[in-house]
PDB file of C-alpha atoms and ligand atoms in Angstrom:
ATOM      1  CA  MET I 244    -247.010  67.067-145.724  1.00  0.00           C
ATOM      2  CA  ASP I 245    -243.367  66.174-145.126  1.00  0.00           C
ATOM      3  CA  ALA I 246    -241.885  62.719-145.544  1.00  0.00           C
ATOM      4  CA  HIS I 247    -241.969  61.948-141.817  1.00  0.00           C
ATOM      5  CA  ALA I 248    -245.626  62.868-141.460  1.00  0.00           C
ATOM      6  CA  LYS I 249    -246.486  60.885-144.574  1.00  0.00           C
ATOM      7  CA  GLY I 250    -244.757  57.837-143.107  1.00  0.00           C
ATOM      8  CA  SER I 251    -246.717  58.275-139.908  1.00  0.00           C
ATOM      9  CA  ALA I 252    -249.976  58.528-141.821  1.00  0.00           C
ATOM     10  CA  SER I 253    -249.152  55.334-143.632  1.00  0.00           C
ATOM     11  CA  GLU I 254    -248.280  53.555-140.372  1.00  0.00           C
ATOM     12  CA  LEU I 255    -251.451  54.837-138.815  1.00  0.00           C
ATOM     13  CA  ALA I 256    -253.550  53.600-141.729  1.00  0.00           C
ATOM     14  CA  GLN I 257    -251.864  50.212-141.456  1.00  0.00           C
ATOM     15  CA  GLY I 258    -252.593  50.120-137.731  1.00  0.00           C
ATOM     16  CA  LEU I 259    -256.255  50.897-138.330  1.00  0.00           C
ATOM     17  CA  VAL I 260    -256.476  48.188-140.995  1.00  0.00           C
ATOM     18  CA  ASP I 261    -254.738  45.670-138.703  1.00  0.00           C
ATOM     19  CA  ALA I 262    -257.064  46.439-135.796  1.00  0.00           C
ATOM     20  CA  ARG I 263    -260.085  46.081-138.074  1.00  0.00           C
ATOM     21  CA  ALA I 264    -258.855  42.751-139.391  1.00  0.00           C
ATOM     22  CA  ARG I 265    -258.611  41.557-135.783  1.00  0.00           C
ATOM     23  CA  THR I 266    -262.108  42.838-135.003  1.00  0.00           C
ATOM     24  CA  LEU I 267    -263.569  41.014-137.980  1.00  0.00           C
ATOM     25  CA  ALA I 268    -261.655  37.823-137.188  1.00  0.00           C
ATOM     26  CA  LEU I 269    -263.173  37.872-133.696  1.00  0.00           C
ATOM     27  CA  ILE I 270    -266.785  37.995-134.909  1.00  0.00           C
ATOM     28  CA  SER I 271    -266.927  36.625-138.447  1.00  0.00           C
ATOM     29  CA  ASP I 272    -267.432  32.969-137.459  1.00  0.00           C
ATOM     30  CA  LEU I 273    -270.386  33.751-135.179  1.00  0.00           C
ATOM     31  CA  ALA I 274    -274.049  33.230-136.034  1.00  0.00           C
ATOM     32  CA  ASP I 275    -276.399  36.205-135.945  1.00  0.00           C
ATOM     33  CA  GLU I 276    -277.907  35.015-132.622  1.00  0.00           C
ATOM     34  CA  GLN I 277    -274.421  34.795-131.126  1.00  0.00           C
ATOM     35  CA  LEU I 278    -273.772  38.400-132.149  1.00  0.00           C
ATOM     36  CA  MET I 279    -276.570  39.422-129.799  1.00  0.00           C
ATOM     37  CA  GLY I 280    -276.019  36.843-127.051  1.00  0.00           C
ATOM     38  CA  PRO I 281    -277.565  36.817-123.584  1.00  0.00           C
ATOM     39  CA  ARG I 282    -278.075  39.961-121.511  1.00  0.00           C
ATOM     40  CA  LEU I 283    -275.139  40.131-119.178  1.00  0.00           C
ATOM     41  CA  PRO I 284    -273.911  43.021-117.019  1.00  0.00           C
ATOM     42  CA  ILE I 285    -270.286  42.328-117.968  1.00  0.00           C
ATOM     43  CA  ALA I 286    -270.572  42.026-121.763  1.00  0.00           C
ATOM     44  CA  ASN I 287    -272.137  43.906-124.652  1.00  0.00           C
ATOM     45  CA  PRO I 288    -274.103  42.506-127.561  1.00  0.00           C
ATOM     46  CA  LEU I 289    -271.332  42.047-130.123  1.00  0.00           C
ATOM     47  CA  LEU I 290    -273.448  43.416-132.973  1.00  0.00           C
ATOM     48  CA  TRP I 291    -273.811  46.644-131.002  1.00  0.00           C
ATOM     49  CA  GLU I 292    -270.164  46.703-129.993  1.00  0.00           C
ATOM     50  CA  ILE I 293    -268.710  46.466-133.519  1.00  0.00           C
ATOM     51  CA  GLY I 294    -270.987  49.299-134.656  1.00  0.00           C
ATOM     52  CA  HIS I 295    -269.915  51.300-131.618  1.00  0.00           C
ATOM     53  CA  VAL I 296    -266.239  50.909-132.608  1.00  0.00           C
ATOM     54  CA  ALA I 297    -266.934  52.424-136.033  1.00  0.00           C
ATOM     55  CA  TRP I 298    -269.150  55.135-134.536  1.00  0.00           C
ATOM     56  CA  PHE I 299    -266.383  56.151-132.133  1.00  0.00           C
ATOM     57  CA  GLN I 300    -263.937  56.505-135.029  1.00  0.00           C
ATOM     58  CA  GLU I 301    -266.430  58.455-137.076  1.00  0.00           C
ATOM     59  CA  LYS I 302    -267.320  60.705-134.148  1.00  0.00           C
ATOM     60  CA  TRP I 303    -263.773  61.714-133.226  1.00  0.00           C
ATOM     61  CA  VAL I 304    -261.927  61.598-136.536  1.00  0.00           C
ATOM     62  CA  LEU I 305    -264.444  62.406-139.248  1.00  0.00           C
ATOM     63  CA  ARG I 306    -267.028  64.456-137.360  1.00  0.00           C
ATOM     64  CA  HIS I 307    -265.010  66.155-134.616  1.00  0.00           C
ATOM     65  CA  ARG I 308    -261.750  66.725-136.507  1.00  0.00           C
ATOM     66  CA  GLY I 309    -263.047  66.598-140.080  1.00  0.00           C
ATOM     67  CA  LYS I 310    -266.264  68.536-139.407  1.00  0.00           C
ATOM     68  CA  ALA I 311    -268.155  66.009-141.523  1.00  0.00           C
ATOM     69  CA  GLY I 312    -271.828  65.229-141.083  1.00  0.00           C
ATOM     70  CA  PRO I 313    -272.840  61.796-139.754  1.00  0.00           C
ATOM     71  CA  ILE I 314    -272.825  58.861-142.172  1.00  0.00           C
ATOM     72  CA  ARG I 315    -275.906  57.413-140.444  1.00  0.00           C
ATOM     73  CA  GLU I 316    -278.483  59.766-138.972  1.00  0.00           C
ATOM     74  CA  ASP I 317    -279.290  57.191-136.288  1.00  0.00           C
ATOM     75  CA  ALA I 318    -275.691  56.480-135.257  1.00  0.00           C
ATOM     76  CA  ASP I 319    -275.671  58.631-132.096  1.00  0.00           C
ATOM     77  CA  ALA I 320    -278.949  57.093-130.955  1.00  0.00           C
ATOM     78  CA  LEU I 321    -277.554  53.606-131.462  1.00  0.00           C
ATOM     79  CA  TYR I 322    -273.903  53.624-130.541  1.00  0.00           C
ATOM     80  CA  ASP I 323    -273.101  56.416-128.073  1.00  0.00           C
ATOM     81  CA  SER I 324    -271.901  54.477-125.042  1.00  0.00           C
ATOM     82  CA  ILE I 325    -272.253  57.500-122.757  1.00  0.00           C
ATOM     83  CA  ALA I 326    -275.874  58.114-123.702  1.00  0.00           C
ATOM     84  CA  ILE I 327    -277.108  54.536-124.058  1.00  0.00           C
ATOM     85  CA  ALA I 328    -277.308  52.553-120.848  1.00  0.00           C
ATOM     86  CA  HIS I 329    -275.667  49.153-121.025  1.00  0.00           C
ATOM     87  CA  ASP I 330    -278.807  47.216-120.128  1.00  0.00           C
ATOM     88  CA  THR I 331    -280.765  48.750-123.024  1.00  0.00           C
ATOM     89  CA  ARG I 332    -278.303  47.877-125.801  1.00  0.00           C
ATOM     90  CA  TRP I 333    -280.104  44.619-126.597  1.00  0.00           C
ATOM     91  CA  ASP I 334    -283.348  46.534-127.234  1.00  0.00           C
ATOM     92  CA  LEU I 335    -282.037  48.989-129.833  1.00  0.00           C
ATOM     93  CA  PRO I 336    -283.155  48.789-133.478  1.00  0.00           C
ATOM     94  CA  LEU I 337    -279.659  47.737-134.507  1.00  0.00           C
ATOM     95  CA  PRO I 338    -278.820  47.482-138.206  1.00  0.00           C
ATOM     96  CA  SER I 339    -278.231  43.982-139.557  1.00  0.00           C
ATOM     97  CA  ARG I 340    -274.777  42.429-139.580  1.00  0.00           C
ATOM     98  CA  GLU I 341    -274.409  43.357-143.271  1.00  0.00           C
ATOM     99  CA  GLU I 342    -275.485  46.969-142.698  1.00  0.00           C
ATOM    100  CA  THR I 343    -273.219  47.253-139.667  1.00  0.00           C
ATOM    101  CA  LEU I 344    -270.223  45.896-141.572  1.00  0.00           C
ATOM    102  CA  ALA I 345    -270.967  48.265-144.463  1.00  0.00           C
ATOM    103  CA  TYR I 346    -271.083  51.213-142.031  1.00  0.00           C
ATOM    104  CA  MET I 347    -267.782  50.106-140.476  1.00  0.00           C
ATOM    105  CA  GLN I 348    -266.130  49.854-143.878  1.00  0.00           C
ATOM    106  CA  LYS I 349    -267.443  53.240-144.966  1.00  0.00           C
ATOM    107  CA  VAL I 350    -266.014  54.917-141.864  1.00  0.00           C
ATOM    108  CA  MET I 351    -262.668  53.166-142.362  1.00  0.00           C
ATOM    109  CA  ASN I 352    -262.493  54.107-146.043  1.00  0.00           C
ATOM    110  CA  ARG I 353    -263.199  57.760-145.297  1.00  0.00           C
ATOM    111  CA  ILE I 354    -260.628  57.892-142.508  1.00  0.00           C
ATOM    112  CA  ILE I 355    -257.923  56.362-144.690  1.00  0.00           C
ATOM    113  CA  GLU I 356    -258.818  58.597-147.620  1.00  0.00           C
ATOM    114  CA  ARG I 357    -258.675  61.634-145.342  1.00  0.00           C
ATOM    115  CA  LEU I 358    -255.299  60.525-143.930  1.00  0.00           C
ATOM    116  CA  GLY I 359    -253.838  60.951-147.398  1.00  0.00           C
ATOM    117  CA  SER I 360    -254.748  64.618-147.550  1.00  0.00           C
ATOM    118  CA  ILE I 361    -254.403  66.060-144.032  1.00  0.00           C
ATOM    119  CA  ASP I 362    -251.478  67.407-142.086  1.00  0.00           C
ATOM    120  CA  LEU I 363    -251.058  64.775-139.393  1.00  0.00           C
ATOM    121  CA  ASP I 364    -250.201  67.207-136.633  1.00  0.00           C
ATOM    122  CA  ARG I 365    -250.307  66.443-132.912  1.00  0.00           C
ATOM    123  CA  GLU I 366    -254.043  66.936-132.586  1.00  0.00           C
ATOM    124  CA  GLU I 367    -254.888  64.873-135.648  1.00  0.00           C
ATOM    125  CA  SER I 368    -252.520  62.148-134.427  1.00  0.00           C
ATOM    126  CA  TYR I 369    -254.146  62.202-131.006  1.00  0.00           C
ATOM    127  CA  PHE I 370    -257.640  61.550-132.308  1.00  0.00           C
ATOM    128  CA  HIS I 371    -256.539  58.914-134.822  1.00  0.00           C
ATOM    129  CA  TYR I 372    -254.620  56.996-132.160  1.00  0.00           C
ATOM    130  CA  LEU I 373    -257.540  57.427-129.780  1.00  0.00           C
ATOM    131  CA  ALA I 374    -259.724  55.715-132.383  1.00  0.00           C
ATOM    132  CA  LEU I 375    -257.136  53.033-133.071  1.00  0.00           C
ATOM    133  CA  PHE I 376    -256.469  52.155-129.421  1.00  0.00           C
ATOM    134  CA  HIS I 377    -260.180  52.240-128.704  1.00  0.00           C
ATOM    135  CA  GLU I 378    -260.665  49.523-131.328  1.00  0.00           C
ATOM    136  CA  ASP I 379    -257.755  47.552-129.836  1.00  0.00           C
ATOM    137  CA  MET I 380    -259.398  47.837-126.414  1.00  0.00           C
ATOM    138  CA  HIS I 381    -262.663  46.521-127.821  1.00  0.00           C
ATOM    139  CA  ASP I 382    -260.778  43.683-129.501  1.00  0.00           C
ATOM    140  CA  GLU I 383    -259.786  42.647-125.988  1.00  0.00           C
ATOM    141  CA  ALA I 384    -263.439  42.956-124.984  1.00  0.00           C
ATOM    142  CA  PHE I 385    -264.527  40.817-127.959  1.00  0.00           C
ATOM    143  CA  THR I 386    -262.021  38.213-126.792  1.00  0.00           C
ATOM    144  CA  TYR I 387    -263.263  38.097-123.206  1.00  0.00           C
ATOM    145  CA  THR I 388    -266.881  38.206-124.358  1.00  0.00           C
ATOM    146  CA  ARG I 389    -266.218  35.123-126.477  1.00  0.00           C
ATOM    147  CA  GLN I 390    -264.664  33.445-123.446  1.00  0.00           C
ATOM    148  CA  ILE I 391    -267.584  34.401-121.188  1.00  0.00           C
ATOM    149  CA  LEU I 392    -270.117  33.118-123.702  1.00  0.00           C
ATOM    150  CA  GLY I 393    -268.168  29.959-124.527  1.00  0.00           C
ATOM    151  CA  TYR I 394    -267.668  30.813-128.198  1.00  0.00           C
ATOM    152  CA  ARG I 395    -264.737  28.643-129.145  1.00  0.00           C
ATOM    153  CA  PHE I 396    -262.139  29.896-131.575  1.00  0.00           C
ATOM    154  CA  ARG I 397    -261.731  27.888-134.724  1.00  0.00           C
ATOM    155  CA  PRO I 398    -258.472  27.858-136.621  1.00  0.00           C
ATOM    156  CA  VAL I 399    -258.659  29.877-139.846  1.00  0.00           C
TER     157      VAL I 399
HETATM  158 FE1  FE2 C 574    -265.990  52.005-126.462  1.00  0.00          FE
END
């Protein structure tokens, strides 16, 4: 890996960490009931949505590019937004907040560890930025979901 690619990998890792910090800041003050929230056609249950963010990263970076097996055997059945109709996401046997956060952290750790050893070529960059911008997009969704549901932000 040359110096330029290494710098890019480091910037990418920092971007992923920053996006994750934002995700966690947007949900960490909420009670467990608020993480599920009411069934609405224009919002997702937040507990599902944070797991989906990690699943998307795992699917495209670790599984698709890295050829790794799934971290959770049930992840596709829980978090695949193409396969799981929006209205049914409240009925899934979702892992607890703690389990979901642990899954998210595990995916992040493996991605960052892998970034230190791969050649960050165009295709690898594409899928990492896809995962990063997907999390950013969901951070916007977490923000509007909080607004829709009247979850006030508290200063930290
Ligand atoms: Fe998504």
